[in-house]
Amino acid sequence: MTSTDNASTASAQKAPAKDPFDLPDVSGLVVGVLGGTGPQGKGLALRLARAGQKVIIGSRAADRARGAAEELGHGVEGADNAECARRSDIVIVAVPWDGHGETLKGLRAELAGKLVVDCVNPLGFDKKGAYALKPEEGSAAEQAAALLPDSRVTAAFHHLSAVLLQDPGVEEIDTDVMVLGEERADVEIVQALAGRIPGMRGIFAGRLRNAHQVESLVANLISVNRRYKAHAGLRLTDV
């Protein structure tokens, strides 16, 4: 058999490409939300809990987290940030940008081995509106990866309206969620988690080095929302 024949045989035996929408079952995973008493974190916690996910919200003050959890219902629990991180399989970081680095630095041990989903948008505001900030590491997600060397850091859930997330009368959130990360398995878990929320779809959008422009796009969406009195999201076409 010639080398050409060998190559043809190997090509014929090659397994078909994996369906990018063949995602894992994440229904049994516990999701923690750091910053779960803020608008975005609280909204994500509500949506995931309504979808049947076990959710723990974290705050610097455990009493505040427990109060917010009781308000949300759907089996949501509240705890301080450290306990939230320890008890969760996936941890969503939804803290304010100005406390992002300090919060993660203090939770390095509790977040070791965890899948961390950073959804923080570094933004500044002035008389002209919102504008993107660029952290020294390149993005909030890359800062998280630098501060959490023993965690599996991804980035997602940046472009969601906290108003819609928290509105119990809104049944579906009509948007795609851009997911970034270094490992395909981790990204697919986050895509599947996004897909648990009715109306949402998780889409792979590159590695963490591309997180800055995804985080920055929120400044544009804020401008859209102000002009059109809307709660805009994103849909990616032809996918």
Backbone as JSON, one array per atom type, in Angstrom:
{
  "sequence": "MTSTDNASTASAQKAPAKDPFDLPDVSGLVVGVLGGTGPQGKGLALRLARAGQKVIIGSRAADRARGAAEELGHGVEGADNAECARRSDIVIVAVPWDGHGETLKGLRAELAGKLVVDCVNPLGFDKKGAYALKPEEGSAAEQAAALLPDSRVTAAFHHLSAVLLQDPGVEEIDTDVMVLGEERADVEIVQALAGRIPGMRGIFAGRLRNAHQVESLVANLISVNRRYKAHAGLRLTDV",
  "N": [[0.85, -1.2, 0.0], [0.57, 2.2, -0.86], [1.91, 5.4, 0.33], [0.06, 7.32, -0.21], [-2.29, 5.83, -0.34], [-2.42, 5.01, 2.32], [-2.87, 7.47, 3.58], [-5.37, 8.11, 2.54], [-6.93, 6.06, 3.62], [-6.7, 6.59, 6.36], [-7.95, 9.05, 6.44], [-10.55, 8.33, 5.71], [-11.27, 6.83, 7.91], [-11.37, 8.64, 9.93], [-12.95, 10.15, 12.68], [-16.19, 11.68, 12.67], [-16.66, 15.26, 12.78], [-17.22, 16.83, 15.92], [-20.43, 17.75, 16.98], [-21.02, 21.1, 17.54], [-23.07, 21.94, 19.15], [-23.65, 19.88, 20.77], [-23.86, 19.5, 23.87], [-22.83, 19.22, 27.36], [-24.68, 17.71, 30.13], [-25.64, 19.8, 32.61], [-27.3, 20.03, 34.7], [-27.16, 19.04, 37.29], [-25.21, 20.44, 38.63], [-23.91, 22.65, 41.13], [-24.34, 26.08, 41.3], [-22.58, 28.93, 42.11], [-22.87, 32.4, 42.88], [-20.93, 35.04, 43.01], [-21.22, 38.24, 44.33], [-23.88, 38.18, 44.29], [-25.91, 39.68, 45.34], [-26.1, 41.99, 43.95], [-27.49, 43.76, 41.04], [-27.04, 42.37, 38.48], [-25.95, 39.88, 39.28], [-27.95, 38.95, 41.01], [-30.07, 38.77, 39.24], [-29.15, 36.79, 37.43], [-28.93, 34.64, 39.21], [-31.63, 34.27, 39.88], [-32.74, 33.53, 37.37], [-31.36, 31.15, 36.74], [-32.03, 29.55, 38.92], [-34.8, 29.4, 38.59], [-34.79, 27.83, 36.36], [-34.21, 25.41, 37.39], [-31.71, 24.95, 38.44], [-29.39, 24.39, 41.12], [-28.64, 26.99, 43.25], [-26.39, 29.18, 44.87], [-26.02, 32.24, 46.4], [-23.5, 34.66, 46.91], [-22.03, 37.02, 49.19], [-20.18, 39.73, 50.69], [-21.22, 40.02, 53.2], [-22.83, 37.64, 55.02], [-25.44, 37.68, 56.07], [-26.72, 39.55, 54.47], [-26.65, 38.22, 52.03], [-28.23, 35.97, 52.61], [-30.68, 37.21, 53.07], [-31.25, 38.26, 50.51], [-31.42, 35.86, 49.1], [-33.66, 34.66, 50.25], [-35.58, 36.43, 49.37], [-35.51, 35.92, 46.61], [-36.3, 33.22, 46.42], [-37.21, 29.97, 45.09], [-35.5, 27.98, 46.03], [-32.99, 29.11, 46.32], [-29.96, 29.71, 48.04], [-28.16, 31.63, 50.52], [-24.91, 32.92, 51.38], [-21.71, 33.78, 52.86], [-19.05, 35.05, 50.75], [-16.84, 33.26, 50.71], [-17.85, 30.78, 51.65], [-19.8, 30.36, 49.72], [-18.18, 30.02, 47.42], [-16.76, 27.69, 48.14], [-18.76, 25.72, 48.26], [-19.75, 25.44, 45.73], [-19.88, 24.18, 42.33], [-19.56, 25.52, 39.92], [-18.62, 28.86, 39.62], [-19.88, 32.0, 39.32], [-18.67, 35.18, 38.66], [-19.77, 38.19, 39.58], [-19.22, 40.66, 40.61], [-18.77, 44.19, 41.45], [-16.62, 46.11, 39.25], [-14.64, 47.66, 40.53], [-14.1, 46.25, 42.82], [-13.22, 43.84, 41.99], [-10.57, 42.63, 41.63], [-9.58, 42.54, 44.29], [-11.52, 40.98, 45.59], [-11.29, 38.45, 44.28], [-8.63, 37.81, 44.77], [-8.7, 37.35, 47.5], [-10.09, 34.99, 47.59], [-8.7, 32.92, 46.51], [-7.9, 30.35, 47.45], [-10.36, 29.09, 48.05], [-11.5, 29.01, 45.53], [-9.9, 27.33, 44.1], [-9.5, 24.78, 41.73], [-12.07, 25.09, 40.83], [-14.58, 25.83, 38.32], [-14.61, 28.91, 37.01], [-16.6, 31.63, 36.11], [-16.3, 34.59, 34.65], [-18.04, 37.58, 34.55], [-17.7, 40.25, 34.53], [-17.66, 43.69, 33.65], [-15.34, 46.01, 32.86], [-15.84, 49.3, 33.2], [-16.01, 52.85, 32.66], [-17.53, 56.0, 33.5], [-18.69, 59.11, 32.26], [-19.64, 62.52, 31.41], [-20.24, 62.05, 28.78], [-21.17, 59.52, 28.71], [-21.01, 55.9, 28.98], [-17.85, 54.21, 28.9], [-15.21, 52.01, 27.82], [-12.84, 50.46, 29.98], [-9.42, 49.44, 30.12], [-7.95, 46.87, 31.68], [-4.75, 46.26, 33.26], [-3.98, 43.62, 32.82], [-5.29, 43.07, 30.51], [-8.02, 42.37, 30.35], [-10.99, 41.92, 32.38], [-11.47, 39.19, 32.7], [-8.96, 38.08, 32.09], [-7.52, 39.18, 34.16], [-8.72, 37.81, 36.26], [-7.87, 35.18, 35.62], [-5.13, 35.47, 36.03], [-5.02, 35.97, 38.77], [-6.1, 33.69, 39.8], [-4.61, 31.07, 39.58], [-5.03, 28.37, 39.99], [-7.55, 27.8, 39.22], [-10.16, 27.22, 36.74], [-10.68, 29.4, 34.41], [-13.23, 31.13, 32.74], [-15.15, 33.27, 30.52], [-18.22, 34.97, 30.37], [-21.76, 35.87, 29.95], [-21.9, 38.68, 29.75], [-23.49, 40.57, 28.4], [-26.1, 41.0, 29.3], [-29.28, 42.22, 30.26], [-29.85, 43.51, 33.37], [-32.27, 44.42, 34.27], [-34.21, 42.99, 32.76], [-33.5, 40.38, 33.52], [-34.24, 40.33, 36.2], [-36.95, 40.68, 36.13], [-39.86, 39.15, 36.89], [-41.98, 38.77, 35.21], [-41.04, 38.43, 32.67], [-40.65, 35.86, 30.55], [-38.77, 34.68, 28.81], [-35.34, 35.25, 27.96], [-34.19, 36.87, 25.37], [-31.49, 36.31, 23.8], [-28.07, 35.78, 22.74], [-25.26, 34.28, 24.35], [-21.98, 35.07, 24.61], [-19.22, 33.04, 24.98], [-16.07, 32.6, 26.39], [-12.87, 31.0, 26.63], [-10.14, 28.82, 27.63], [-10.15, 26.05, 27.52], [-11.92, 23.59, 25.77], [-13.8, 21.86, 26.94], [-14.51, 23.18, 29.32], [-15.61, 25.56, 28.33], [-17.83, 24.51, 26.99], [-19.37, 23.58, 29.12], [-20.15, 25.99, 30.26], [-21.54, 27.11, 28.12], [-23.67, 25.28, 28.03], [-24.81, 25.82, 30.5], [-25.73, 28.45, 30.11], [-27.66, 27.87, 28.2], [-29.62, 26.71, 29.74], [-31.32, 28.66, 30.55], [-34.35, 29.88, 29.49], [-34.65, 31.02, 26.15], [-32.03, 31.83, 25.9], [-28.76, 31.24, 24.43], [-25.67, 29.66, 24.39], [-22.61, 30.58, 22.94], [-19.5, 29.76, 21.56], [-16.81, 32.01, 21.64], [-14.1, 32.47, 21.38], [-10.73, 32.61, 22.77], [-9.47, 33.58, 26.06], [-7.87, 35.8, 25.6], [-9.3, 37.33, 23.89], [-11.21, 38.58, 25.37], [-11.41, 41.28, 26.11], [-12.63, 42.93, 24.12], [-15.18, 41.86, 24.1], [-16.1, 42.37, 26.7], [-15.97, 45.15, 26.55], [-17.95, 45.82, 24.74], [-20.26, 46.22, 26.09], [-20.41, 48.9, 26.79], [-21.24, 50.06, 24.39], [-23.78, 48.87, 24.17], [-25.06, 50.05, 26.33], [-25.27, 52.65, 25.39], [-26.99, 52.2, 23.21], [-29.27, 51.34, 24.6], [-29.97, 53.64, 26.04], [-30.57, 55.49, 24.01], [-32.7, 54.25, 22.62], [-34.47, 53.55, 24.57], [-34.42, 50.89, 25.57], [-33.7, 47.37, 26.28], [-31.32, 46.06, 25.26], [-29.97, 43.08, 23.72], [-27.8, 40.54, 22.33], [-27.73, 38.85, 19.17], [-26.24, 36.31, 17.32], [-25.74, 35.83, 13.95], [-26.32, 33.23, 11.47], [-25.36, 31.01, 12.81]],
  "CA": [[0.0, 0.0, 0.0], [1.38, 3.41, -0.95], [1.65, 6.4, 1.37], [-1.19, 7.99, -0.59], [-3.36, 4.93, 0.08], [-2.49, 5.08, 3.79], [-3.49, 8.75, 3.94], [-6.78, 8.04, 2.19], [-7.58, 5.18, 4.59], [-6.77, 7.31, 7.64], [-8.96, 10.1, 6.3], [-11.86, 7.69, 5.69], [-11.57, 6.31, 9.24], [-11.4, 9.74, 10.88], [-14.26, 10.34, 13.28], [-16.85, 12.92, 12.23], [-16.47, 16.4, 13.67], [-18.18, 16.91, 17.01], [-21.48, 18.76, 16.86], [-20.72, 22.14, 18.53], [-24.22, 22.13, 20.04], [-23.78, 18.68, 21.6], [-23.31, 20.05, 25.11], [-23.02, 18.33, 28.51], [-25.78, 17.93, 31.07], [-25.11, 20.53, 33.77], [-28.44, 20.26, 35.6], [-26.85, 18.64, 38.66], [-24.12, 21.23, 39.19], [-24.25, 23.77, 42.01], [-23.82, 27.33, 40.77], [-22.42, 30.02, 43.06], [-22.81, 33.71, 42.25], [-20.28, 36.06, 43.84], [-21.89, 39.47, 43.95], [-25.24, 37.76, 44.02], [-26.91, 40.64, 45.83], [-26.16, 43.09, 42.99], [-28.53, 43.57, 40.02], [-26.76, 41.33, 37.5], [-25.81, 38.61, 39.97], [-29.26, 38.55, 41.52], [-30.87, 38.37, 38.1], [-28.67, 35.49, 36.96], [-29.31, 33.65, 40.21], [-33.06, 34.01, 39.73], [-33.02, 32.8, 36.12], [-30.83, 29.78, 36.82], [-32.83, 28.82, 39.9], [-36.1, 29.11, 37.95], [-34.57, 26.75, 35.38], [-33.99, 24.16, 38.11], [-30.33, 24.83, 38.9], [-29.14, 24.71, 42.53], [-27.9, 28.26, 43.24], [-26.0, 29.83, 46.12], [-25.5, 33.58, 46.15], [-22.5, 35.07, 47.89], [-21.83, 38.44, 49.46], [-19.24, 39.91, 51.8], [-22.0, 39.85, 54.42], [-23.69, 36.47, 54.88], [-26.82, 38.04, 56.35], [-27.26, 40.21, 53.28], [-26.86, 37.17, 51.01], [-29.39, 35.15, 52.99], [-31.88, 38.01, 52.84], [-31.51, 38.3, 49.07], [-31.83, 34.52, 48.68], [-35.05, 34.48, 50.68], [-36.4, 37.23, 48.47], [-35.56, 35.27, 45.31], [-37.02, 31.94, 46.48], [-36.77, 28.91, 44.15], [-34.45, 27.18, 46.63], [-31.7, 29.81, 46.36], [-29.37, 29.89, 49.37], [-27.22, 32.74, 50.65], [-23.76, 32.65, 52.23], [-20.63, 34.71, 52.56], [-18.39, 34.69, 49.49], [-15.97, 32.1, 50.86], [-18.67, 29.57, 51.71], [-20.4, 30.23, 48.39], [-17.17, 29.46, 46.53], [-16.44, 26.32, 48.55], [-19.87, 24.8, 48.07], [-20.22, 25.48, 44.34], [-19.09, 23.56, 41.25], [-19.3, 26.62, 38.99], [-18.75, 30.12, 40.35], [-20.02, 33.18, 38.47], [-18.16, 36.39, 39.3], [-20.6, 39.31, 39.16], [-18.95, 41.75, 41.56], [-18.4, 45.45, 40.77], [-15.26, 46.12, 38.75], [-13.67, 48.24, 41.45], [-13.76, 45.28, 43.86], [-12.97, 42.57, 41.31], [-9.27, 42.05, 41.96], [-9.47, 42.28, 45.73], [-12.4, 39.86, 45.92], [-10.74, 37.2, 43.79], [-7.37, 37.56, 45.48], [-9.03, 36.82, 48.81], [-10.78, 33.7, 47.46], [-7.88, 32.01, 45.68], [-7.93, 28.98, 47.98], [-11.71, 28.55, 47.92], [-11.82, 28.84, 44.11], [-8.97, 26.37, 43.48], [-10.15, 23.63, 41.14], [-13.42, 25.42, 40.4], [-14.81, 26.49, 37.04], [-14.98, 30.29, 37.31], [-17.17, 32.34, 34.97], [-16.21, 36.02, 34.93], [-18.96, 38.36, 33.7], [-17.51, 41.64, 34.94], [-17.35, 44.62, 32.56], [-14.63, 47.2, 33.35], [-16.38, 50.48, 32.54], [-15.99, 54.16, 33.3], [-18.67, 56.84, 33.11], [-18.52, 60.55, 32.35], [-20.78, 63.24, 30.84], [-20.54, 61.5, 27.45], [-21.73, 58.18, 28.84], [-20.14, 54.79, 29.38], [-16.7, 53.9, 28.05], [-14.49, 50.82, 28.28], [-11.53, 50.55, 30.61], [-8.6, 48.26, 29.79], [-7.08, 46.49, 32.8], [-3.35, 45.97, 32.95], [-3.88, 42.24, 32.33], [-5.96, 43.0, 29.22], [-9.47, 42.28, 30.55], [-11.36, 41.4, 33.7], [-11.29, 37.74, 32.67], [-7.53, 37.78, 32.17], [-7.11, 39.48, 35.54], [-9.17, 36.67, 37.06], [-6.99, 34.05, 35.34], [-3.84, 35.73, 36.66], [-5.18, 35.9, 40.22], [-6.61, 32.36, 40.18], [-3.87, 30.12, 38.74], [-5.48, 26.99, 40.21], [-8.95, 27.71, 38.78], [-10.39, 27.17, 35.29], [-11.39, 30.66, 34.22], [-13.91, 31.42, 31.49], [-15.83, 34.57, 30.54], [-19.55, 34.87, 29.75], [-22.88, 36.59, 30.56], [-21.58, 40.11, 29.83], [-24.38, 41.48, 27.67], [-27.47, 40.74, 29.75], [-29.96, 43.3, 30.96], [-30.23, 43.18, 34.74], [-33.7, 44.72, 34.4], [-34.95, 41.84, 32.24], [-33.19, 39.2, 34.33], [-34.94, 40.38, 37.49], [-38.39, 40.88, 35.92], [-40.51, 37.84, 36.91], [-42.96, 38.68, 34.14], [-40.35, 38.11, 31.42], [-40.48, 34.4, 30.55], [-37.56, 34.3, 28.07], [-34.34, 36.28, 27.7], [-33.89, 36.66, 23.95], [-30.11, 36.75, 23.55], [-26.96, 34.84, 22.74], [-24.23, 34.52, 25.36], [-20.65, 34.79, 24.09], [-18.44, 32.33, 26.0], [-14.65, 32.55, 26.06], [-12.09, 30.19, 27.56], [-8.97, 28.13, 27.08], [-10.41, 24.61, 27.36], [-13.22, 23.37, 25.13], [-14.74, 21.23, 27.88], [-14.99, 24.2, 30.24], [-16.48, 26.45, 27.56], [-19.09, 23.83, 26.71], [-20.16, 23.57, 30.35], [-20.75, 27.32, 30.42], [-22.56, 27.2, 27.06], [-24.82, 24.5, 28.46], [-25.44, 26.55, 31.6], [-26.49, 29.54, 29.49], [-28.82, 27.28, 27.52], [-30.65, 26.32, 30.71], [-32.23, 29.79, 30.71], [-35.17, 29.98, 28.28], [-34.33, 32.11, 25.24], [-30.58, 32.04, 25.78], [-27.94, 30.25, 23.75], [-24.25, 29.91, 24.59], [-21.83, 30.48, 21.7], [-18.06, 29.92, 21.74], [-16.39, 33.28, 21.03], [-12.66, 32.65, 21.38], [-9.96, 32.42, 24.0], [-9.55, 34.71, 26.99], [-7.19, 36.98, 25.08], [-10.29, 38.11, 23.16], [-12.28, 38.99, 26.29], [-11.52, 42.72, 26.29], [-13.63, 43.54, 23.23], [-16.5, 41.38, 24.52], [-16.45, 43.17, 27.88], [-16.11, 46.55, 26.15], [-19.16, 46.02, 23.94], [-21.35, 46.65, 26.98], [-20.51, 50.36, 26.7], [-22.08, 50.33, 23.22], [-25.15, 48.49, 24.46], [-25.62, 51.08, 27.21], [-25.65, 53.76, 24.5], [-28.18, 51.75, 22.49], [-30.41, 51.32, 25.52], [-30.36, 55.0, 26.38], [-31.18, 56.14, 22.85], [-33.93, 53.61, 22.18], [-35.26, 53.15, 25.74], [-34.52, 49.44, 25.36], [-32.84, 46.49, 27.07], [-30.78, 45.31, 24.11], [-29.06, 41.95, 23.84], [-27.12, 40.2, 21.08], [-27.94, 37.6, 18.46], [-25.22, 36.04, 16.31], [-26.43, 35.24, 12.8], [-25.73, 32.13, 10.69], [-24.75, 30.02, 13.7]],
  "C": [[0.88, 1.24, 0.0], [1.03, 4.36, 0.19], [0.36, 7.16, 1.09], [-2.39, 7.15, -0.16], [-3.55, 4.99, 1.59], [-3.21, 6.35, 4.24], [-4.98, 8.73, 3.68], [-7.54, 7.18, 3.19], [-7.76, 5.87, 5.92], [-7.85, 8.37, 7.6], [-10.36, 9.51, 6.37], [-12.27, 7.22, 7.08], [-11.68, 7.42, 10.29], [-12.82, 9.96, 11.39], [-14.87, 11.65, 12.79], [-16.64, 14.02, 13.26], [-17.58, 16.45, 14.72], [-19.19, 18.03, 16.75], [-21.23, 19.84, 17.92], [-21.87, 22.42, 19.49], [-24.56, 20.86, 20.82], [-23.1, 19.0, 22.93], [-23.62, 19.13, 26.3], [-24.24, 18.68, 29.34], [-25.2, 18.58, 32.33], [-26.17, 20.72, 34.85], [-28.13, 19.92, 37.05], [-25.77, 19.46, 39.32], [-24.64, 22.37, 40.05], [-23.56, 25.03, 41.48], [-23.76, 28.37, 41.9], [-22.33, 31.33, 42.3], [-22.19, 34.69, 43.24], [-20.79, 37.43, 43.39], [-23.35, 39.21, 43.67], [-26.31, 38.66, 44.59], [-26.98, 41.88, 44.94], [-27.14, 42.77, 41.88], [-28.25, 42.42, 39.05], [-26.67, 39.96, 38.17], [-27.13, 38.07, 40.46], [-30.15, 38.07, 40.38], [-30.46, 37.02, 37.54], [-29.06, 34.38, 37.92], [-30.78, 33.27, 40.07], [-33.33, 33.16, 38.5], [-32.54, 31.36, 36.19], [-31.63, 28.95, 37.8], [-34.2, 28.46, 39.33], [-35.98, 27.98, 36.93], [-34.27, 25.41, 36.05], [-32.57, 23.97, 38.62], [-30.26, 25.11, 40.4], [-28.21, 25.92, 42.57], [-27.62, 28.73, 44.67], [-25.48, 31.21, 45.77], [-24.57, 33.98, 47.29], [-22.43, 36.58, 48.02], [-20.76, 38.54, 50.55], [-19.92, 39.7, 53.13], [-22.98, 38.7, 54.23], [-25.15, 36.81, 55.11], [-27.49, 38.69, 55.15], [-27.56, 39.18, 52.19], [-28.07, 36.32, 51.35], [-30.69, 35.91, 52.79], [-32.25, 38.07, 51.37], [-32.0, 36.94, 48.57], [-33.28, 34.24, 49.06], [-36.0, 35.24, 49.78], [-36.57, 36.56, 47.11], [-36.39, 33.99, 45.33], [-36.4, 30.9, 45.57], [-35.6, 28.1, 44.7], [-33.09, 27.83, 46.68], [-31.25, 29.95, 47.81], [-28.41, 31.07, 49.35], [-26.11, 32.4, 51.63], [-22.73, 33.75, 52.01], [-19.87, 34.19, 51.34], [-17.54, 33.42, 49.6], [-16.77, 30.8, 50.88], [-19.35, 29.31, 50.37], [-19.43, 29.57, 47.43], [-16.88, 28.0, 46.86], [-17.51, 25.32, 48.16], [-20.31, 24.67, 46.61], [-19.29, 24.74, 43.39], [-18.66, 24.6, 40.23], [-19.53, 27.91, 39.77], [-18.77, 31.28, 39.35], [-19.56, 34.4, 39.25], [-18.93, 37.58, 38.74], [-20.44, 40.49, 40.12], [-18.67, 43.04, 40.8], [-16.93, 45.44, 40.35], [-14.26, 46.65, 39.77], [-13.33, 47.31, 42.62], [-13.35, 43.93, 43.31], [-11.66, 41.91, 41.76], [-9.16, 41.66, 43.41], [-10.32, 41.07, 46.14], [-11.79, 38.53, 45.51], [-9.44, 36.83, 44.49], [-7.64, 36.91, 46.83], [-9.68, 35.45, 48.77], [-9.99, 32.68, 46.66], [-7.98, 30.57, 46.16], [-9.3, 28.34, 47.76], [-12.09, 28.27, 46.47], [-10.88, 27.87, 43.4], [-9.75, 25.16, 42.97], [-11.56, 23.9, 40.61], [-13.43, 25.97, 38.97], [-15.36, 27.88, 37.35], [-15.45, 30.96, 36.03], [-17.18, 33.83, 35.29], [-17.14, 36.77, 33.99], [-18.85, 39.85, 33.99], [-17.09, 42.48, 33.74], [-16.63, 45.85, 33.14], [-15.07, 48.45, 32.56], [-16.12, 51.73, 33.37], [-17.18, 54.96, 32.79], [-18.29, 58.3, 33.25], [-19.73, 61.22, 31.69], [-21.16, 62.71, 29.46], [-21.13, 60.1, 27.52], [-20.71, 57.16, 29.28], [-18.99, 54.62, 28.39], [-15.92, 52.75, 28.68], [-13.17, 51.19, 28.93], [-10.74, 49.31, 30.21], [-7.67, 47.96, 30.96], [-5.67, 46.18, 32.33], [-3.18, 44.58, 32.35], [-4.54, 42.07, 30.95], [-7.47, 43.0, 29.32], [-9.73, 41.82, 31.97], [-11.12, 39.9, 33.77], [-9.82, 37.35, 32.78], [-6.96, 38.14, 33.54], [-7.51, 38.32, 36.46], [-8.25, 35.46, 36.86], [-5.62, 34.23, 36.01], [-3.91, 35.57, 38.18], [-5.58, 34.51, 40.7], [-5.91, 31.27, 39.36], [-4.32, 28.67, 38.9], [-6.94, 26.79, 39.84], [-9.0, 27.62, 37.26], [-11.28, 28.35, 34.94], [-11.96, 30.76, 32.81], [-14.55, 32.8, 31.61], [-17.15, 34.42, 29.8], [-20.54, 35.77, 30.48], [-22.64, 38.1, 30.68], [-22.72, 41.02, 29.37], [-25.84, 41.33, 28.06], [-28.03, 41.94, 30.49], [-30.37, 42.85, 32.35], [-31.72, 43.42, 34.96], [-34.54, 43.53, 33.92], [-34.74, 40.6, 33.1], [-34.03, 39.16, 35.6], [-36.46, 40.51, 37.35], [-39.09, 39.52, 35.87], [-41.55, 37.67, 35.8], [-42.36, 38.36, 32.79], [-40.01, 36.61, 31.43], [-39.17, 33.97, 29.87], [-36.64, 35.5, 27.91], [-33.79, 36.05, 26.31], [-32.49, 37.18, 23.64], [-29.18, 35.56, 23.41], [-25.96, 35.25, 23.8], [-22.87, 34.12, 24.77], [-19.79, 34.23, 25.21], [-17.0, 32.21, 25.53], [-13.92, 31.69, 27.08], [-10.98, 29.46, 26.84], [-9.23, 26.65, 26.79], [-11.82, 24.39, 26.82], [-14.24, 22.79, 26.1], [-15.33, 22.25, 28.83], [-15.96, 25.16, 29.54], [-17.83, 25.79, 27.31], [-19.97, 23.71, 27.95], [-20.87, 24.9, 30.52], [-21.8, 27.56, 29.34], [-23.84, 26.47, 27.48], [-25.56, 25.19, 29.59], [-26.27, 27.7, 31.07], [-27.76, 29.01, 28.85], [-29.91, 26.79, 28.45], [-31.7, 27.42, 30.87], [-33.03, 29.95, 29.42], [-34.86, 31.23, 27.46], [-32.86, 32.33, 25.02], [-29.91, 30.9, 25.02], [-26.49, 30.62, 23.97], [-23.46, 29.64, 23.32], [-20.34, 30.67, 22.02], [-17.58, 31.15, 20.98], [-14.89, 33.53, 21.14], [-12.02, 32.38, 22.73], [-10.0, 33.69, 24.86], [-8.85, 35.96, 26.47], [-8.14, 37.87, 24.28], [-11.39, 38.68, 24.08], [-12.46, 40.5, 26.35], [-12.62, 43.31, 25.4], [-15.04, 43.07, 23.56], [-16.98, 42.17, 25.73], [-16.75, 44.62, 27.48], [-17.41, 46.84, 25.42], [-20.34, 46.48, 24.8], [-21.51, 48.17, 26.96], [-21.37, 50.77, 25.51], [-23.54, 49.99, 23.48], [-25.83, 49.48, 25.4], [-26.07, 52.28, 26.38], [-26.91, 53.43, 23.71], [-29.41, 51.84, 23.39], [-30.9, 52.72, 25.87], [-31.07, 55.69, 25.22], [-32.57, 55.58, 22.55], [-34.84, 53.18, 23.34], [-35.51, 51.64, 25.71], [-33.67, 48.69, 26.39], [-32.19, 45.52, 26.09], [-29.89, 44.15, 24.53], [-28.41, 41.7, 22.5], [-27.64, 38.9, 20.5], [-26.88, 37.46, 17.39], [-25.87, 35.29, 15.16], [-25.62, 34.1, 12.17], [-24.98, 31.13, 11.56], [-25.86, 29.12, 14.22]]
}
